[in-house]
Every structure is written in C-alpha cells, then in structure tokens.
Tab-separated table of C-alpha atoms and ligand atoms in Angstrom:
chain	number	residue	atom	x	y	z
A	442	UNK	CA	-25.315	22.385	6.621
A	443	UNK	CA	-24.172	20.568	9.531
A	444	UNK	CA	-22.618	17.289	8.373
A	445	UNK	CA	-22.061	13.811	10.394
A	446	UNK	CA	-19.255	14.046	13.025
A	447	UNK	CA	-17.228	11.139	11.129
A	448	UNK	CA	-16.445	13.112	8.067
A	449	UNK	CA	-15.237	16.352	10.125
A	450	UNK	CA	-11.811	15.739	10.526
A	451	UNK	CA	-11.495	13.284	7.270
A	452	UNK	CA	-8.834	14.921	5.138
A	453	UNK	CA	-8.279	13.957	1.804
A	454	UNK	CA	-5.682	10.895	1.076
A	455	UNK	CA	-2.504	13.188	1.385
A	456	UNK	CA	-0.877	10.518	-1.335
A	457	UNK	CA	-3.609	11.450	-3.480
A	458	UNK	CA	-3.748	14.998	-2.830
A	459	UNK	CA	0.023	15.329	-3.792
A	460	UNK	CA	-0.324	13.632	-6.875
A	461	UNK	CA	-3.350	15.981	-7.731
A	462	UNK	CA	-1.197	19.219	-7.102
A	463	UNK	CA	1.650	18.031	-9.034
A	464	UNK	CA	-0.299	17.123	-12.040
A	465	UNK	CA	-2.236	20.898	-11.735
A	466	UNK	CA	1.297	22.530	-11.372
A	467	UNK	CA	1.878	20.604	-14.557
A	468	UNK	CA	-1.093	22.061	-16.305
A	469	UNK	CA	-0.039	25.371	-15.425
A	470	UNK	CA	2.757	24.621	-17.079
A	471	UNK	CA	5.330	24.269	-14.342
A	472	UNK	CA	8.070	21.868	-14.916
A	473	UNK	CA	6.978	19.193	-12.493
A	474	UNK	CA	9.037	16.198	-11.192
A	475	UNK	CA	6.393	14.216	-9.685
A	476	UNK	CA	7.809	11.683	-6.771
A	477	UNK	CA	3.873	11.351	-5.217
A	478	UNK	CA	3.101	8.655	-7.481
A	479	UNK	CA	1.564	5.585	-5.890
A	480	UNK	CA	1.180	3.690	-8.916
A	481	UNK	CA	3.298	2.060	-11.466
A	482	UNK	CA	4.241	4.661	-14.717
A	483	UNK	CA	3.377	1.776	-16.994
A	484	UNK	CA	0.267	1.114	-19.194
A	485	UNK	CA	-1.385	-2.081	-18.044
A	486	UNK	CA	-0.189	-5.160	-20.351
A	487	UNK	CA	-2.122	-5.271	-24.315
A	488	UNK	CA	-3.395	-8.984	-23.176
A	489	UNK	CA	-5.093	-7.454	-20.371
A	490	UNK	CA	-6.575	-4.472	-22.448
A	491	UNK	CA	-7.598	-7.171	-24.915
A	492	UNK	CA	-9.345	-9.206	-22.879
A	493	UNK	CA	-11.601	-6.382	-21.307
A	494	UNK	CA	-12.417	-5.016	-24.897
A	495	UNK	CA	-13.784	-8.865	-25.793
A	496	UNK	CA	-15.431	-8.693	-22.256
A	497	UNK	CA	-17.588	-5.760	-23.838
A	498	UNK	CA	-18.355	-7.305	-26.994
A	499	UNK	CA	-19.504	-10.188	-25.785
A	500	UNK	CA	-21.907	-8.378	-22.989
A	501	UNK	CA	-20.172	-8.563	-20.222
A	502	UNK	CA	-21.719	-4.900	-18.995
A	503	UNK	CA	-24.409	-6.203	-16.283
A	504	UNK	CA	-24.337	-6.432	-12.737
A	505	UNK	CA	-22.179	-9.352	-11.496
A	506	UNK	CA	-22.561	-11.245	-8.369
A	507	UNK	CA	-21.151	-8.780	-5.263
A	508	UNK	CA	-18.338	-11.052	-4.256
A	509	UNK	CA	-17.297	-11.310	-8.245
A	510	UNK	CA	-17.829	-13.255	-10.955
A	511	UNK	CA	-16.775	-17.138	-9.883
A	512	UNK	CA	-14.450	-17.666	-13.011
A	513	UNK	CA	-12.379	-14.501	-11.187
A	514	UNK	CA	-13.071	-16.188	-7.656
A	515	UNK	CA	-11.526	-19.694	-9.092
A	516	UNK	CA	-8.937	-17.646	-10.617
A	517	UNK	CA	-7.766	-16.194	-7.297
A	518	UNK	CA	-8.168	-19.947	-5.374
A	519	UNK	CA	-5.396	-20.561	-7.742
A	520	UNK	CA	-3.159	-17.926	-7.674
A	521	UNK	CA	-3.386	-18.475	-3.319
A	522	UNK	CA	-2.297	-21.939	-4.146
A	523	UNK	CA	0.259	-21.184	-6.875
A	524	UNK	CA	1.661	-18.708	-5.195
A	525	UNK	CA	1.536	-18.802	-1.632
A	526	UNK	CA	1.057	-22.466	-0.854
A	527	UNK	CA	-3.029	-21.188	0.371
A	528	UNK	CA	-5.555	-23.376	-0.066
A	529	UNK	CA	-8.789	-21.230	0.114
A	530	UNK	CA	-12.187	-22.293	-1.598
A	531	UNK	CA	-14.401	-19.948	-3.266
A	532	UNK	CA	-16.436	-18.679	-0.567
A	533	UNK	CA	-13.523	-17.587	1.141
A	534	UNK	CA	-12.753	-14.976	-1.686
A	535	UNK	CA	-14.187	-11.545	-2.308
A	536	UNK	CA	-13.590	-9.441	-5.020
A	537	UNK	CA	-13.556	-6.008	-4.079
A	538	UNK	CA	-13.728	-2.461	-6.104
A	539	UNK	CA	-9.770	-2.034	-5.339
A	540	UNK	CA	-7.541	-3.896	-2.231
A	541	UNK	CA	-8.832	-0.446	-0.835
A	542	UNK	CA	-12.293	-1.093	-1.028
A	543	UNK	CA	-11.385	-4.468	0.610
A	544	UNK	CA	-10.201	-3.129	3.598
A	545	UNK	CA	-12.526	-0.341	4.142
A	546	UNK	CA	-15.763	-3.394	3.839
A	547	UNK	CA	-13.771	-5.522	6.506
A	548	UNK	CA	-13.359	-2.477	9.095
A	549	UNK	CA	-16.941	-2.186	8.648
A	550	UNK	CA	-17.924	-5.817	9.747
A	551	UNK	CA	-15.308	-6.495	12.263
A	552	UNK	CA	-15.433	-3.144	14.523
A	553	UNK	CA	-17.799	-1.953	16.776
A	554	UNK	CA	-17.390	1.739	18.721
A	555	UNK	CA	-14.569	1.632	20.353
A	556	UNK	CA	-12.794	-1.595	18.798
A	557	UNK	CA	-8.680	-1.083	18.480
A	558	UNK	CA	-7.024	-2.096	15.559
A	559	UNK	CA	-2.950	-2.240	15.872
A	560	UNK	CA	-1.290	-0.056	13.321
A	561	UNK	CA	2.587	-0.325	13.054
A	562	UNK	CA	3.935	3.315	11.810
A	563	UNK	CA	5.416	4.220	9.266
A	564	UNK	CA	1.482	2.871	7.620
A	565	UNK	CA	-0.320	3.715	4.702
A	566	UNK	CA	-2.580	6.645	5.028
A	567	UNK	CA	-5.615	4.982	4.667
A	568	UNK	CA	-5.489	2.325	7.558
A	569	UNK	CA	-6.419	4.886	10.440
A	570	UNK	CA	-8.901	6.815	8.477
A	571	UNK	CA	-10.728	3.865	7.258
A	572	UNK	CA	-10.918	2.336	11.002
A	573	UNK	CA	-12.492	5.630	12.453
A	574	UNK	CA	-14.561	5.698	9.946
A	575	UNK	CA	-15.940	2.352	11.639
A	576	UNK	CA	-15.729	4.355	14.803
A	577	UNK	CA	-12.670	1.759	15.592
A	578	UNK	CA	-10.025	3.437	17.400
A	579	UNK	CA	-6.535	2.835	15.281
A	580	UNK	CA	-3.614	2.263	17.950
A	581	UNK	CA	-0.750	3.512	16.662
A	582	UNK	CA	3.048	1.903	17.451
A	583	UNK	CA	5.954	3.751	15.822
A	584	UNK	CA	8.657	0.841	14.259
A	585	UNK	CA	12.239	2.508	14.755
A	586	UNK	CA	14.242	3.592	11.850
A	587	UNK	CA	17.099	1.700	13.253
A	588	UNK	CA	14.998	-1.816	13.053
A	589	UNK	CA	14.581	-1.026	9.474
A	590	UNK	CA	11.070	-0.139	10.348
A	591	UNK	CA	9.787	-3.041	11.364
A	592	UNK	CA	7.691	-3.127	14.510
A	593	UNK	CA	9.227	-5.771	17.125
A	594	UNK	CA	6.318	-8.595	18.364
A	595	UNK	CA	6.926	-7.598	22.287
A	596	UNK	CA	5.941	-3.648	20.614
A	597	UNK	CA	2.499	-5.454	19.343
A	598	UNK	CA	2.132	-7.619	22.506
A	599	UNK	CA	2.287	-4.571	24.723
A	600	UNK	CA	-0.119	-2.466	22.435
A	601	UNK	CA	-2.990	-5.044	23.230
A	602	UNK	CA	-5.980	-4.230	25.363
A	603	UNK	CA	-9.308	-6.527	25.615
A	604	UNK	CA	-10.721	-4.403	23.147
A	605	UNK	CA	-7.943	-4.998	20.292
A	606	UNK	CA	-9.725	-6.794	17.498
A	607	UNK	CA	-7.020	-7.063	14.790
A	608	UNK	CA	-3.382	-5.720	13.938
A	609	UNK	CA	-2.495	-4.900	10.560
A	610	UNK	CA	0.613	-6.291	8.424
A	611	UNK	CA	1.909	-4.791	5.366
A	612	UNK	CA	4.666	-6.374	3.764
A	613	UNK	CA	6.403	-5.306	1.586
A	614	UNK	CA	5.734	-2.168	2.986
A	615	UNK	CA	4.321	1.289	2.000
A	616	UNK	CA	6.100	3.484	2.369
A	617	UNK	CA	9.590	1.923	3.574
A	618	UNK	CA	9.575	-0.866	0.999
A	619	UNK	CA	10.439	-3.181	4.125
A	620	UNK	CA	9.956	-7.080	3.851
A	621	UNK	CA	9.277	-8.550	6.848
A	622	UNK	CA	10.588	-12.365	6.938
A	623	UNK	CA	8.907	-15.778	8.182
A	624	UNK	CA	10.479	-16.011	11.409
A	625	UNK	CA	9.347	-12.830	12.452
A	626	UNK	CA	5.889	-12.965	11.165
A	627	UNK	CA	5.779	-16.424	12.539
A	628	UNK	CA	6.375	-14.632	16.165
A	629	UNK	CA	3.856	-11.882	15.552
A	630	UNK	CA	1.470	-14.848	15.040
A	631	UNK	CA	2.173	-16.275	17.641
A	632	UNK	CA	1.396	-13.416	19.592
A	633	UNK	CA	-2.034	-12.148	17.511
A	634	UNK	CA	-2.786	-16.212	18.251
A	635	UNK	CA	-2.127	-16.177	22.012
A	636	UNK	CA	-5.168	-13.117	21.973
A	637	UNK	CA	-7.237	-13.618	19.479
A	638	UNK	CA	-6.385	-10.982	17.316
A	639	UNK	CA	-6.940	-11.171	13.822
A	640	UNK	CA	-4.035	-10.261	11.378
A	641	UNK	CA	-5.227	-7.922	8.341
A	642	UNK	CA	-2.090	-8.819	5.800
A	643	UNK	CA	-1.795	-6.503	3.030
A	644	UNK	CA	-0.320	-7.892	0.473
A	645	UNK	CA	-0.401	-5.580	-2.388
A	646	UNK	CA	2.980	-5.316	-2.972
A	647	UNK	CA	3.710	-9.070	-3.259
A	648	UNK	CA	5.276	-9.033	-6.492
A	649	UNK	CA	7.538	-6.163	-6.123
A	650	UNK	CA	10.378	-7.363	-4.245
A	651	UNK	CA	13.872	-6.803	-5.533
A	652	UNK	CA	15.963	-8.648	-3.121
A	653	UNK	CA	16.813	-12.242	-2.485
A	654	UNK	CA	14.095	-11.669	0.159
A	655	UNK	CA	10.772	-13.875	-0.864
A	656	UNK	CA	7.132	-12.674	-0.289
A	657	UNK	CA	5.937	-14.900	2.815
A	658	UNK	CA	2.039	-14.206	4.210
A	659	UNK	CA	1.726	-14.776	7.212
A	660	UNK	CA	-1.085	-17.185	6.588
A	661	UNK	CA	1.208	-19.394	4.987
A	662	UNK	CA	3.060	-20.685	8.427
A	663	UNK	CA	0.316	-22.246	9.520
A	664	UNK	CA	-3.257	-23.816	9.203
A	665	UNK	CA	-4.124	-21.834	12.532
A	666	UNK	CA	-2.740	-18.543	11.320
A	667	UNK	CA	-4.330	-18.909	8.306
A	668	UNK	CA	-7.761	-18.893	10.337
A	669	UNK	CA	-6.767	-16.094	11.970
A	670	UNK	CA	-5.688	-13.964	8.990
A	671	UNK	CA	-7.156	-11.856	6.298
A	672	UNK	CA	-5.379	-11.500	3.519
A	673	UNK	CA	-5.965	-8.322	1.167
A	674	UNK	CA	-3.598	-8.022	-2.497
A	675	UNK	CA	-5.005	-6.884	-5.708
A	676	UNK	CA	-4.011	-6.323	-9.262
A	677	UNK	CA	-3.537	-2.584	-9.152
A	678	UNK	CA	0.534	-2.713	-8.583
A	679	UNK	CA	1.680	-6.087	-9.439
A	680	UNK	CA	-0.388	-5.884	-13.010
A	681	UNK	CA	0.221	-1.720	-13.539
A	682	UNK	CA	-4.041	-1.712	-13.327
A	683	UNK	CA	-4.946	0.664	-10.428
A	684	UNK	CA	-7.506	2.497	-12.518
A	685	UNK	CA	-9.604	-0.314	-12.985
A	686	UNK	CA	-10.345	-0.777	-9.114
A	687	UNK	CA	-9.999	-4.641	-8.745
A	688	UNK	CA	-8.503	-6.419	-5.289
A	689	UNK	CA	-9.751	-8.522	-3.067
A	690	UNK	CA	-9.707	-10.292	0.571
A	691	UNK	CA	-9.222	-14.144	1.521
A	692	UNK	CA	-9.936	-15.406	4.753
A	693	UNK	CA	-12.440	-16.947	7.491
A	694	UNK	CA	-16.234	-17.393	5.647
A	695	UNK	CA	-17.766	-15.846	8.947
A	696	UNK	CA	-15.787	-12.820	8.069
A	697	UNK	CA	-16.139	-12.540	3.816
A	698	UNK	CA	-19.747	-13.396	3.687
A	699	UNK	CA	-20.767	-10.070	5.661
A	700	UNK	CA	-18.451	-8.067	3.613
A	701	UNK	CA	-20.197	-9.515	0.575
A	702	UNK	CA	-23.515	-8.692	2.017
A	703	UNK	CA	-22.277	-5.304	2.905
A	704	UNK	CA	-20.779	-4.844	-0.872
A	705	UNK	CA	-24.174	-5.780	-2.168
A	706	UNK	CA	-25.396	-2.452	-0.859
A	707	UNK	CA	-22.541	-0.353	-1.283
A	708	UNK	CA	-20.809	-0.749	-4.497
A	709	UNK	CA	-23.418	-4.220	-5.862
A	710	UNK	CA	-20.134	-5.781	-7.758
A	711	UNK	CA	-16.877	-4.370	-8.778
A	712	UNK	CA	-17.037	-3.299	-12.510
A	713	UNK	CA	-17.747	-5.963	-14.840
A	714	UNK	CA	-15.111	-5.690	-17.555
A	715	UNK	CA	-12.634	-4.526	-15.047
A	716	UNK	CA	-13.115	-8.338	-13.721
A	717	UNK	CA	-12.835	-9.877	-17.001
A	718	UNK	CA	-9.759	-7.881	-16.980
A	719	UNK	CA	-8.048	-9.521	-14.100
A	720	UNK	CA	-9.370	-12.753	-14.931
A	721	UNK	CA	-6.712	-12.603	-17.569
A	722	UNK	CA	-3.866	-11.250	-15.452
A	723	UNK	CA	-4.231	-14.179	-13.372
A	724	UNK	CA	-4.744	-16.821	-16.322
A	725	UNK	CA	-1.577	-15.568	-18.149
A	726	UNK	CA	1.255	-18.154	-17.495
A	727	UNK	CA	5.140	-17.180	-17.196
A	728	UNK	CA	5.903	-14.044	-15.006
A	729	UNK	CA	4.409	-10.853	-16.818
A	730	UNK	CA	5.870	-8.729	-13.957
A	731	UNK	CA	9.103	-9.960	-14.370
A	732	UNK	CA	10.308	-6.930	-16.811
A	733	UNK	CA	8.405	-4.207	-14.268
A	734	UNK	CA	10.127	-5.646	-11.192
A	735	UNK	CA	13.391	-5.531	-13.226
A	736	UNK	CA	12.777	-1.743	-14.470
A	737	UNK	CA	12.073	-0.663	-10.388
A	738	UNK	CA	15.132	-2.819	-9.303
A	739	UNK	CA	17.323	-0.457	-11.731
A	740	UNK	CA	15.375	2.309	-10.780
A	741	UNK	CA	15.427	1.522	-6.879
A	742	UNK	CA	19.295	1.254	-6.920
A	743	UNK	CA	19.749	4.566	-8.716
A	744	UNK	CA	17.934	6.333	-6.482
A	745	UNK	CA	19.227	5.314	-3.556
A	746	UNK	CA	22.444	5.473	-4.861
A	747	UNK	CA	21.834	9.378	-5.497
A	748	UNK	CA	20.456	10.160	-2.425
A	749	UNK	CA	23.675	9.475	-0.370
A	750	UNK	CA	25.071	12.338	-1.955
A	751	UNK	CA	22.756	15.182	-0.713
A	752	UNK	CA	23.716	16.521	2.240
A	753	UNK	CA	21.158	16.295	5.287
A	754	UNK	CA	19.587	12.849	3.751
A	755	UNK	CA	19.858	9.567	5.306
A	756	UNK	CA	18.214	6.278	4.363
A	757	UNK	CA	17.590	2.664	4.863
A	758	UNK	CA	17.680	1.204	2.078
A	759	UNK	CA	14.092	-0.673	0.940
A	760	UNK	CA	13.509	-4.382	-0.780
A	761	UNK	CA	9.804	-3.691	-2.095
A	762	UNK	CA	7.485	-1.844	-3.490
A	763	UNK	CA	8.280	1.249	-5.340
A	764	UNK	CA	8.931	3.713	-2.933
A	765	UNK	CA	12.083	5.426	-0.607
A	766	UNK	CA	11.444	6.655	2.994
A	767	UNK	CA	14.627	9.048	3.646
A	768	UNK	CA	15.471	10.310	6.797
A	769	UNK	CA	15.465	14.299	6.000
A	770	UNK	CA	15.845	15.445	9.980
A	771	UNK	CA	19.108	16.910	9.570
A	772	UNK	CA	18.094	18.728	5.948
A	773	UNK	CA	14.983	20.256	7.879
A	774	UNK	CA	17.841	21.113	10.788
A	775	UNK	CA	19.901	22.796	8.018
A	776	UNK	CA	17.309	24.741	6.192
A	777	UNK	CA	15.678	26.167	8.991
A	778	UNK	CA	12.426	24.024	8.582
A	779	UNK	CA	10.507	22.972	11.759
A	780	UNK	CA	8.108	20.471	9.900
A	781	UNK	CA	8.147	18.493	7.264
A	782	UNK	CA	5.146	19.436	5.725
A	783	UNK	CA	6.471	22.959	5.366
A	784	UNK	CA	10.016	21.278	3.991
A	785	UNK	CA	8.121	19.726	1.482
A	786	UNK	CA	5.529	22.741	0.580
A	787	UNK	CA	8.723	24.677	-0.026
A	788	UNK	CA	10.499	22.485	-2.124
A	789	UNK	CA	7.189	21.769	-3.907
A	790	UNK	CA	7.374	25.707	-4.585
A	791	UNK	CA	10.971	26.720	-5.266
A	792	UNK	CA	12.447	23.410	-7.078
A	793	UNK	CA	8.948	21.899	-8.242
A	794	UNK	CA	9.713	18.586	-7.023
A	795	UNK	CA	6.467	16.753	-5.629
A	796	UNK	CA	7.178	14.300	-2.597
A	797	UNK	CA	4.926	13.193	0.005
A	798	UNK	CA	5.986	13.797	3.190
A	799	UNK	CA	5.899	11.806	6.065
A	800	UNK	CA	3.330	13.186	8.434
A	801	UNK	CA	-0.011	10.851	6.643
A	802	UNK	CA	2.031	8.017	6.895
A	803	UNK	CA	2.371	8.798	10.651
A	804	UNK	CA	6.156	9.783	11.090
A	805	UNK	CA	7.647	13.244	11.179
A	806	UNK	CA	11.325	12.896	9.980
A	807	UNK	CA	10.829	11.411	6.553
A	808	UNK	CA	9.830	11.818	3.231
A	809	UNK	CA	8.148	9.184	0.851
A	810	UNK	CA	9.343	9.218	-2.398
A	811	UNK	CA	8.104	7.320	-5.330
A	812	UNK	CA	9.988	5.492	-8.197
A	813	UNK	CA	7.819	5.098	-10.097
A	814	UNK	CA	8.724	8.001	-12.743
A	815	UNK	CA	11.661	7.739	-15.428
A	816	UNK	CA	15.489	7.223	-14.585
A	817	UNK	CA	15.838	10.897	-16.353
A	818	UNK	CA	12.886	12.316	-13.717
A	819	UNK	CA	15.188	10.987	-10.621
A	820	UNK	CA	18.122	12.223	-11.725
A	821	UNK	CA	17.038	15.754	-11.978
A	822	UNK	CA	14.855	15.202	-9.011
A	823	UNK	CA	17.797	14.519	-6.811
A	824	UNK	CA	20.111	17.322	-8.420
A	825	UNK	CA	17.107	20.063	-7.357
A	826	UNK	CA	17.292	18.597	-4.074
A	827	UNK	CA	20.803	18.961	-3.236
A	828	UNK	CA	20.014	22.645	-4.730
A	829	UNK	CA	17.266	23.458	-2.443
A	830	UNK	CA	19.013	22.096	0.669
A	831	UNK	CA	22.152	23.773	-0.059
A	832	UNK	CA	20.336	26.922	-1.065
A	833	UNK	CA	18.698	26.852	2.212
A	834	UNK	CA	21.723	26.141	4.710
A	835	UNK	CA	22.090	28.929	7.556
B	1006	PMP	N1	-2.684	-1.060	0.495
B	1006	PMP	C1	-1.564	-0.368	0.267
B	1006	PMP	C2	-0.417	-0.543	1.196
B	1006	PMP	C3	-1.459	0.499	-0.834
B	1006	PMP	O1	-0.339	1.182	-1.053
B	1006	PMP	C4	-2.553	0.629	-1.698
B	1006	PMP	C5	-2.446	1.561	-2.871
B	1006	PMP	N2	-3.380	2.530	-2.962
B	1006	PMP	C6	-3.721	-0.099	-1.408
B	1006	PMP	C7	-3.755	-0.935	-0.314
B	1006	PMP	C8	-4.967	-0.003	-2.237
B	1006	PMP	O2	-4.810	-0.491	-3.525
B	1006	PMP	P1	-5.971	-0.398	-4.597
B	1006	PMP	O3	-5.472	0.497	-5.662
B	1006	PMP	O4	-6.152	-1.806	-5.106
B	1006	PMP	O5	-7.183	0.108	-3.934
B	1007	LIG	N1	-1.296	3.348	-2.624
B	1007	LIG	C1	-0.936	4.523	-3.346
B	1007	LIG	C2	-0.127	5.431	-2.463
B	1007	LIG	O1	0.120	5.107	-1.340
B	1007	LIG	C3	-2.093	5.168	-4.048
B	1007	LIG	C4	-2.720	6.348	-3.423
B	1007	LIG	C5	-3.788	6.020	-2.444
B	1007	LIG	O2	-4.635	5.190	-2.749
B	1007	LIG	O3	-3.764	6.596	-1.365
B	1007	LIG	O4	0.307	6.447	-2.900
C-alpha cells in the first residue's frame, strides 16, 4: 500500500520508544534501570482520583464541549491569574487531549506549506515532527553548551526569514532542565515583536523548578507580548497525571477558536472524567506539588553529584524539570563509539541501563537522562555506567 508522503519518514517518539524497550527488557526479565522516563514515578494525588470516580457516578461520561467543559476553562482563567499575573477570559482557553495535543492543533491552524517555525536545539522531539506534519518547515538553531543551552536573541533574530511564523520557547526546558529568566525572554520578545512572530511558550514544566530561579512566561512582561504569545502547560507533570491526556493553550481568540473548531473534528473533547479530574487539581488550595518538587530537588542533586565521578561525563548542571543532559563526547571518544545512538544501544545491551540519547532532541554529544526513578535506581545506574565506560576504554 502506498501511504501519504507525510508519514514516510515519521519515526516513532524516540522518548517513547525508549521507554517501551526498557519496560519489554523488563518483561523478559532483564534487570532494567530505566532513565527514559518522561513522566513523574508518582501516582497522581487520591483527591484527584476521587474526584474523577464522583465525575463517573454522577454521569459525567458524555461528550463535552471541544474546547472543555467551562467550569475547567474558569478554572484555568484562574490559575493564569494566580499564577502568572495573566489575565485571559474564557474564550481564550482550550482544553486539549494532552499539552501535546495542544501544540500539534495550533501547528495545524497557523502553518501553511512552507511556513518556518524557529526551534532552539537541544528541543523536545515532538516540535519538528509535529510542524512537518503541517508541512511547516522547523528551522533549527543549536543553543551552545557553554550558554547553558540557551539560544542567544541575535541567534533567533538571524534565523528569521519572511516566511517565519512563530519561534518556540520551552522553559524550563526538556531536556536540559534550563530556566530561561525575564530579561532574556523580555529581549527575545522584543525581537519575535519587531517581526511579527508569534512565541509558542511551553510551559509544562512550570512547577518543577528547584532553584531560586522563578517560572516567568514570557507573556507576563507585557500586554503586547501577551498578544503575541501562546502559551501551552498542562497537568501531566506538575500534577503526576500524564495518562489522563489533559493540557491546554491560552492565547489570541483568532488563534484558539480554529483550534477548537479543528478539535471538534479530531478528538470532539478531551475525555470527560479526565477533565473533572483536573478541575480538582486546579481547585485544590496550598501547593500539592510542593513534596514532588522537593523529592526531584533531592533526587536532581544526587545525580548530578554522581555523575562527576564517571570518567568521560561532563554536565551543566539543570534548574527544572526532571531530567540531566550530560555531555558524553569524551566517553564515546574513550569507548570507541562514533555515535551516540550506538553508545547508548550498547549500554542499553551490556549494563541494561535505558537512556535516551541525544540525537531526537537534535544534538549529538549528549544523553538525556531522567530522574524520575528511585534514589536506589540512580545509584546503581551511575555505578553501571562508570563500568561500561571503563570496560570499554582502548
Ligand atoms: N512539551 C514538553 C516539553 C514535554 O516534555 C511534554 C511531555 N510529553 C509535552 C509538551 C506534552 O505533554 P502532555 O503529556 O501533556 O501531552
Ligand atoms: N515529554 C516526555 C518526554 O519527553 C514524554 C514522552 C513524549 O511524549 O514524547 O519524555
């Protein structure tokens, strides 16, 4: 059968994929440390769980309206205000079927053939797939190590072309766990201002920052850049719920009402009870991810801490999310490894230690690796490491 051109060179999400071959190496009944994870390890809170059981007994199981039910909407209006200082209405909200859902209906409505979107590298592995799959072209600029991977605003200024429609932000970062601050989002804006580009911020990580360092969206500097911005966050990391496939977008009503109109034929609503669901994370007061954050914090220092002893390794060291980005150039070097994919494959195989490496996320020197797993899990993780790279030194 000869299928459409757009799905010919679609591979499957490689963050995905790794998690999937852990978890059948597991089955097989291989001793598995599994560093793919791009999800928290912990069971979404009871008061959540609770409130989507009562969702089912009172009926909540029919179609919703395609942008989400309006007590979720309001819900979200508040938490923009609460948290971030945005005042958005309802119609500038759309719930989605996960943040990724949310991005893959804006690339939809915003690009046309040959429309660029700027993507800073290191990015998440969806961003360029999801814009070809609008037949957007996804321009790629590489942020240096040495700038803590952050991409410079004369990088982005140079990157666009008449035909650049948006650039995307991602702060804090996957996979570097970099937090980009207000003065230099405040000159990116400037720039995406000066052209009329419009800023996709992912947000998803929001609430996982361990640092002094606070969360600032860009469409919190100003009423303009607010205009030009669309924000995208979700409850999957900050509320341990990625199963349940709830996020959403904020921004410009010229821009969410066709995304609702496109979600009415592609997905109608996102599930029902999964809304009721985050209707509660968001009506719960206090901070419920306060113990989570402080978990990864503990977690975030021990790792790095053990990676500056294995040999070959280098990192900078990350304020968000739940993930490390090492340097591993000089392990490859060591162990005879030209790529590393194959660095990784091989470790996979001989230690059975599952990281992702670096080549989805569009860089060819590091490795992504997830805290997300048990303090025990990283220990032993790093100590088959520093046994595979000094196993493999020529
Ligand atoms: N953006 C980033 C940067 C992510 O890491 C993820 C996680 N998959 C998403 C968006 C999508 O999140 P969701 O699970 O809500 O689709
Ligand atoms: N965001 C997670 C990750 O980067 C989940 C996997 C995915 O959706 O690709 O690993």
């Amino acid at each position: 059968m000869e299928l459409a051109s757009r799905v010919k060179t679609l591979s499957p999400s490689s963050t995905l994929a790794i998690t999937a071959k852990a978890n059948e190496l597991k089955k097989q009944g291989h001793d598995v440390i599994g560093l793919g994870a791009g999800e928290p390890d912990f069971n979404t809170p009871e008061y959540i769980l609770n409130a989507a059981a009562n969702a089912m007994n009172h009926g909540y199981t029919k179609y919703t309206p395609s942008g989400g039910i309006p007590e979720l909407k309001q819900a979200i209006v508040n938490k923009f205000q609460t948290d971030n200082g945005l005042r958005y209405t309802a119609e500038e909200i759309i719930v989605t079927t996960g943040a990724k859902h949310a991005l893959y209906t804006l690339f939809q409505v915003l690009l046309d053939k040959g429309d660029e979107v700027i993507v800073p590298a290191p990015y998440w592995v969806s961003y360029p797939e999801q814009i070809k799959l609008a037949e957007g072209n996804p321009v790629i600029i590489s942020a240096k190590e040495q700038n803590s991977f952050k991409i410079t605003p004369e990088q982005i200024e140079k990157a666009i072309t008449p035909k650049t429609k948006a650039v995307i932000i991602n702060s804090p970062n996957n996979p570097t766990g970099m937090v980009y601050s207000k003065e230099e989002l405040r000159e990116i804006g400037d720039i995406c201002l000066r052209h009329d580009v419009l800023i996709v911020s992912d947000e998803i990580y929001e609430k996982l920052i361990y640092t002094n360092d606070s969360h600032v969206s860009i469409a919190e500097i100003s009423s303009s850049l607010k205009k030009q911005t669309v924000i995208i966050n979700g409850v999957s990391k900050s509320h341990a719920m990625t199963g349940w496939r709830i996020g959403y977008a904020a921004g410009p009503v010229e821009v969410i009402k066709p995304m609702t109109n496109l979600a009415s034929h592609s997905t109608s609503n996102p599930t029902s009870i999964a809304q009721h669901a985050a209707l509660a994370a968001y009506q719960t007061d206090g901070d419920p991810n306060a113990e989570m954050r402080q978990i990864f914090a503990e977690r975030l220092e021990l790792l790095y801490g053990l990676l500056q002893d294995i040999p070959g390794i280098s990192c900078v060291k990350p304020k968000g999310a739940f993930y490390l980005f090492p340097n591993v150039q000089e392990a490859m070097n060591m162990n005879g490894f030209e790529t590393v994919d194959d660095w990784v494959k091989a470790l996979l195989e001989e230690e059975k230690v599952a990281l992702v490496p670096g080549t989805g996320f569009g860089v060819h020197e590091n490795v992504r690796l997830s805290y997300a797993t048990s303090s025990d899990a990283l220990k032993e993780a790093s100590h088959r490491m520093n046994r595979f790279i000094n196993n493999h030194r020529s």
